[in-house]
C-alpha positions as CSV (number, residue, x, y, z in Angstrom):
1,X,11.3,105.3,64.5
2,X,10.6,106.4,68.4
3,X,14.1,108.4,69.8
4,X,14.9,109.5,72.7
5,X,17.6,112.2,73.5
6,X,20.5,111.7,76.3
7,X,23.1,113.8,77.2
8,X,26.8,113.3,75.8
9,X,30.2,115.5,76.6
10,X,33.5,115.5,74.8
11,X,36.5,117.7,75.8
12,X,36.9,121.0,74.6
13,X,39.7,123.7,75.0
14,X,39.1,126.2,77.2
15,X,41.8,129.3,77.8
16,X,41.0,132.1,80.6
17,X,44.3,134.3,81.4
18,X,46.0,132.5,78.7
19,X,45.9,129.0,80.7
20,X,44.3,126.3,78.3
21,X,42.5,123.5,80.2
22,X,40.6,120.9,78.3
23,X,36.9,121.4,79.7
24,X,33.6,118.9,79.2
25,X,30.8,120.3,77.1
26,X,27.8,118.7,77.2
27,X,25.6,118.2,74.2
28,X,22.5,116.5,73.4
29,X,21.8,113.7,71.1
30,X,19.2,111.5,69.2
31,X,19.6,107.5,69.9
32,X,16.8,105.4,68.5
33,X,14.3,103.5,71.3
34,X,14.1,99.9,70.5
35,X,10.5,98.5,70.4
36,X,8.5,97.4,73.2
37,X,10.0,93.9,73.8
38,X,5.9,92.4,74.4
39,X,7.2,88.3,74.8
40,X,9.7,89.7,77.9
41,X,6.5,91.7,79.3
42,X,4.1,88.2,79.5
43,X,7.2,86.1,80.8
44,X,7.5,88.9,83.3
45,X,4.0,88.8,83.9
46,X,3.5,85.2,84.0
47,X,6.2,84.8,86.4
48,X,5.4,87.6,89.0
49,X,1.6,85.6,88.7
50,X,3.0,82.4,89.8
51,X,4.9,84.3,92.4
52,X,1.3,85.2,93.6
53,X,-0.3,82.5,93.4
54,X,2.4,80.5,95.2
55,X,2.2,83.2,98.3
56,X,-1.2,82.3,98.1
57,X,-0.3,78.7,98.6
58,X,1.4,78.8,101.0
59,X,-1.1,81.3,103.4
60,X,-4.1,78.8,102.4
61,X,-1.8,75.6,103.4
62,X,-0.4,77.1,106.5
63,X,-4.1,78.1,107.8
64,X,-5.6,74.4,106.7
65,X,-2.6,72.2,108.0
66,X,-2.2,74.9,111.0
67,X,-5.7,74.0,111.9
68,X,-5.3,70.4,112.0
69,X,-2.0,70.1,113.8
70,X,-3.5,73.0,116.3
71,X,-5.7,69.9,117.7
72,X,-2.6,68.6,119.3
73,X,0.1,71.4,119.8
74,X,0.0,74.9,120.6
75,X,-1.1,77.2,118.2
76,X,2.3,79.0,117.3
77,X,4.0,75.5,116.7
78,X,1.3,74.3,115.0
79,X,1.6,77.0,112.1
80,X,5.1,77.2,112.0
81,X,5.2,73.4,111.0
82,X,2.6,73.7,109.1
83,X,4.4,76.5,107.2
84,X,7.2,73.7,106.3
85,X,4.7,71.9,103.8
86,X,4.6,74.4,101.1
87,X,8.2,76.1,101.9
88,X,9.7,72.4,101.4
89,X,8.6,71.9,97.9
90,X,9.0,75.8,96.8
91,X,13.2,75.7,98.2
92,X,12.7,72.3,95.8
93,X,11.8,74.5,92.8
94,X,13.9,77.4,93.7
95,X,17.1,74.4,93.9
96,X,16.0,73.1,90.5
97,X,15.7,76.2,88.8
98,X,19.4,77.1,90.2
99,X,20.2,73.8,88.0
100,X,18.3,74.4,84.9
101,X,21.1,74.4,82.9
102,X,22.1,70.6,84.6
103,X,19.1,68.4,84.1
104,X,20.8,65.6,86.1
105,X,21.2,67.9,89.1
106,X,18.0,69.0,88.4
107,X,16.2,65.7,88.8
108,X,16.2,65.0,92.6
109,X,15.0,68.7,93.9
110,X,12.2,68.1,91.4
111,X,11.2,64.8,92.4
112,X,11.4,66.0,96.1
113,X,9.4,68.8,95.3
114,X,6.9,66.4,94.0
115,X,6.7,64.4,97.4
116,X,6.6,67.3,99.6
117,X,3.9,68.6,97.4
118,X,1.9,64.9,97.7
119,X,2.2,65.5,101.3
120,X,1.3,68.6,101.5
121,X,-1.7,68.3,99.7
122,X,-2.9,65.2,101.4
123,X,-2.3,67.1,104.9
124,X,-5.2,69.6,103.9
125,X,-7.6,67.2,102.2
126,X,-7.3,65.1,106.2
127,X,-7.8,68.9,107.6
128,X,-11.2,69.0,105.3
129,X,-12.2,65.1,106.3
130,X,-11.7,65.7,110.3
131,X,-13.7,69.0,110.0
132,X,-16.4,66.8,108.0
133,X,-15.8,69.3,104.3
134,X,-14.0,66.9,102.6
135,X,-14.6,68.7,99.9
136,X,-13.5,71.4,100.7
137,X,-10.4,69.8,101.5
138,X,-10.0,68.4,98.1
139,X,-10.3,71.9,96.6
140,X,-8.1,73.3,99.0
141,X,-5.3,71.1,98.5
142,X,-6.0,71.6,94.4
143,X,-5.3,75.3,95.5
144,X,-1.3,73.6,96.4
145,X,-1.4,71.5,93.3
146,X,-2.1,74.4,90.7
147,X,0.6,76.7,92.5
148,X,3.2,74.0,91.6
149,X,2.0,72.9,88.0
150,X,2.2,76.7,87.3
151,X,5.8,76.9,88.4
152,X,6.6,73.9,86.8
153,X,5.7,74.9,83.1
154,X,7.1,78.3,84.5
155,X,10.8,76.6,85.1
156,X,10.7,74.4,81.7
157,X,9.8,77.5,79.8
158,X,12.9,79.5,81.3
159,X,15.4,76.4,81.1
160,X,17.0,76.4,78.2
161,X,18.4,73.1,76.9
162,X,22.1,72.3,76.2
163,X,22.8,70.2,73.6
164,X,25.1,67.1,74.3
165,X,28.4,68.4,73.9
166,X,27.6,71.9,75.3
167,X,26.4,69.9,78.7
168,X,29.9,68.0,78.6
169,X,31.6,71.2,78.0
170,X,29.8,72.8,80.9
171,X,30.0,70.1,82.7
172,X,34.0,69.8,82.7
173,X,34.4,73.3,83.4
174,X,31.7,73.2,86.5
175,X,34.1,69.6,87.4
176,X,37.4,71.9,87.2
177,X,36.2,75.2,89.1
178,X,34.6,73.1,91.7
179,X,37.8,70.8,92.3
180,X,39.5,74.3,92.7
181,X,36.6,75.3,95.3
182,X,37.3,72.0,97.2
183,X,41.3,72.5,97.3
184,X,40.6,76.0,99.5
185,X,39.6,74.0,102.7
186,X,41.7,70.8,102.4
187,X,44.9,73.2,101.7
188,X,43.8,75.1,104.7
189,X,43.5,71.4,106.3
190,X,46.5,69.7,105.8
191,X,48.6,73.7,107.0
192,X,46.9,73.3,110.1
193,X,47.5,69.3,110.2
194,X,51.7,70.1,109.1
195,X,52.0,72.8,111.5
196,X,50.6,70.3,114.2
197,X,53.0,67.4,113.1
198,X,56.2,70.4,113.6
199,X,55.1,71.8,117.1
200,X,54.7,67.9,118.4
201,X,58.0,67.1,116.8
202,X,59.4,70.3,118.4
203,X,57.9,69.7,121.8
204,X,59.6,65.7,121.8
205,X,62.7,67.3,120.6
206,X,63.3,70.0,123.5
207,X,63.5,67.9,127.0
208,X,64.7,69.6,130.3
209,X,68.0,69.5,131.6
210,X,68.6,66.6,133.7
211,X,71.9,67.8,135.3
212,X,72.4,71.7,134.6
213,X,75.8,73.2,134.4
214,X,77.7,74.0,137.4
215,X,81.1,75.5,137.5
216,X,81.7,71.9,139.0
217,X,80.7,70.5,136.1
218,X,82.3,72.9,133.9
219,X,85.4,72.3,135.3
220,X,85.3,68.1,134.8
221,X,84.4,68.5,131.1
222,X,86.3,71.2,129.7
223,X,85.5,70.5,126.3
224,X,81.6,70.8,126.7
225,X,81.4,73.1,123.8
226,X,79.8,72.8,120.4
227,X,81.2,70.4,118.2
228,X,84.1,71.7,116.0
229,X,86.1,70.4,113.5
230,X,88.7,68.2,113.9
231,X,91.5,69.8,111.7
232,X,90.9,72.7,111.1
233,X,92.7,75.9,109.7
234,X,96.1,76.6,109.6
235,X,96.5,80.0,111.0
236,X,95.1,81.5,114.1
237,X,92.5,84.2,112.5
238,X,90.9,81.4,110.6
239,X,90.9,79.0,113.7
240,X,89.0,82.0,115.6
241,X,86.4,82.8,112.7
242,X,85.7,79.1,112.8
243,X,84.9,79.1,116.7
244,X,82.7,81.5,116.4
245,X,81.0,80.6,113.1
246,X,80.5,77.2,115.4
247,X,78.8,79.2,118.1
248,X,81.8,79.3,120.4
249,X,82.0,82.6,122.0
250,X,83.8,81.8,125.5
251,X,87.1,83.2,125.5
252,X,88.6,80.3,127.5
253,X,87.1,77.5,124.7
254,X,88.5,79.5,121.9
255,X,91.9,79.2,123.5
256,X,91.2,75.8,123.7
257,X,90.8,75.5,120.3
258,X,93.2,77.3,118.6
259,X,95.7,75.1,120.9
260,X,94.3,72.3,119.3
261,X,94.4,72.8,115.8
262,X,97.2,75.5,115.3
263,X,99.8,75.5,118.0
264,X,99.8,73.9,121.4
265,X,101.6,76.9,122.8
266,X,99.4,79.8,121.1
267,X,98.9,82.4,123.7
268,X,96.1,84.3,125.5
269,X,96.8,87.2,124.8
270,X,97.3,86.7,120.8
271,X,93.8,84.5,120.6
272,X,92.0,87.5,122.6
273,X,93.2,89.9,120.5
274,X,92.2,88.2,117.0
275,X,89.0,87.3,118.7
276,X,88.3,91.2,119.4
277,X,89.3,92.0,116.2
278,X,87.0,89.4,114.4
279,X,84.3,90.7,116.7
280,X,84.4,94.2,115.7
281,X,84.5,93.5,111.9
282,X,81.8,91.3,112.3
């Protein structure tokens, strides 16, 4: 059996001047090396050639289609659309491998990648018929054909089939994780739509004064304070806690009040002097 050494430590005790500190000491030791895993090494290998040959693809493609569209358009937009034949069906293979383990997701990318690849093929065997090599064209869009039936057996060989009620199993937890992705925005929606309904029902709420106070108009309504109660408390501490719990902090309307609810002869000086006290322990 192959080994190979690596490199371990463990704490030790360690005392200098009579201080102990636990210390790591390294020491070596003997794992066994698993065997060459040879079926990983020719996926690998297989894979990495149809990575190849699909870059190959695409730079054969790209010249014969760039040719052909170069008749008619300038040479740098000619080759970049040309470049979109082969680059549509390989995002096709690249979406259905993402959705290997989904067959039913699976099956659109790959029959797209199937059309783009018929088109893509056609558009060089027409690049080998204007230019009068027809055959050539032929081969050349084989060249397209071979990239993608390599990938193909490549993706089926990686995908590894669910059996029925593993699929429904995954597919109920893919249903519940993506119903949780698609709450993130239409929370963040309907904040943004409730904080829009409370500044609009704020703004039709506040409206400007249409006649502001002037001592003139202080002096013909008297009682333009804050709503208080009707009967209120029966001594003159509590009548003065209650004005100002009610937002009443005029001197002048607090004497008013107390007048009403306690006594009609309550004076001044008495309602100032609980007012200043309740003020201060406030």
């Amino acid at each position: 059996m192959r080994t190979r050494t690596i490199v371990q430590t463990h704490k030790i005790p360690h005392t200098i001047d009579g201080k102990t500190v636990m210390v790591d000491e390294p020491h070596h030791v003997q794992i066994p090396v698993p065997p060459r895993d040879w079926d990983n090494l020719v996926r690998t290998a297989v894979t990495a050639a149809a990575a190849g040959i699909g870059l190959a693809s695409i730079a054969w493609s790209t010249a014969s289609i760039g040719a052909l569209l170069d008749i008619v358009v300038i040479t740098p937009a000619a080759y970049a659309a040309a470049g979109v034949f082969d680059l549509v069906w390989i995002s096709c293979m690249a979406l259905e491998w993402l959705a290997r383990y989904d067959p039913a997701r699976a099956a659109l990318p790959r029959r797209a990648g199937w059309i783009a690849l018929t088109l893509a093929m056609t558009a060089v065997g027409v690049h080998g018929y204007v230019e009068g090599q027809l055959v050539i064209g032929v081969v050349g869009a084989t060249v397209s054909g071979l990239a993608k039936g390599l990938w193909t057996i490549v993706l089926a060989h990686h995908a590894i089939p669910l059996d029925p009620l593993t699929q429904q199993w995954v597919d109920a937890q893919r249903a519940e994780v993506g119903g949780q992705m698609a709450m993130v925005p239409i929370r963040r929606e309907l904040t943004r739509a409730r904080g829009l309904v409370a500044a609009e029902e704020a703004a039709l709420r506040t409206s400007p004064d249409t006649a502001p106070d002037t001592p003139e108009n202080e002096a013909e309504t008297p009682e333009a304070t804050p709503e208080l109660p009707a009967s209120g408390p029966v001594t003159m501490a509590e009548a003065v806690r209650t004005a100002l719990s009610c937002g009443i902090t005029d001197q002048d309307a607090v004497v008013r009040y107390v007048r009403k609810v306690v006594d009609a002869n309550a004076k001044e000086e008495s309602v100032a002097r609980t007012l200043r006290s309740l003020r201060r322990t406030a």
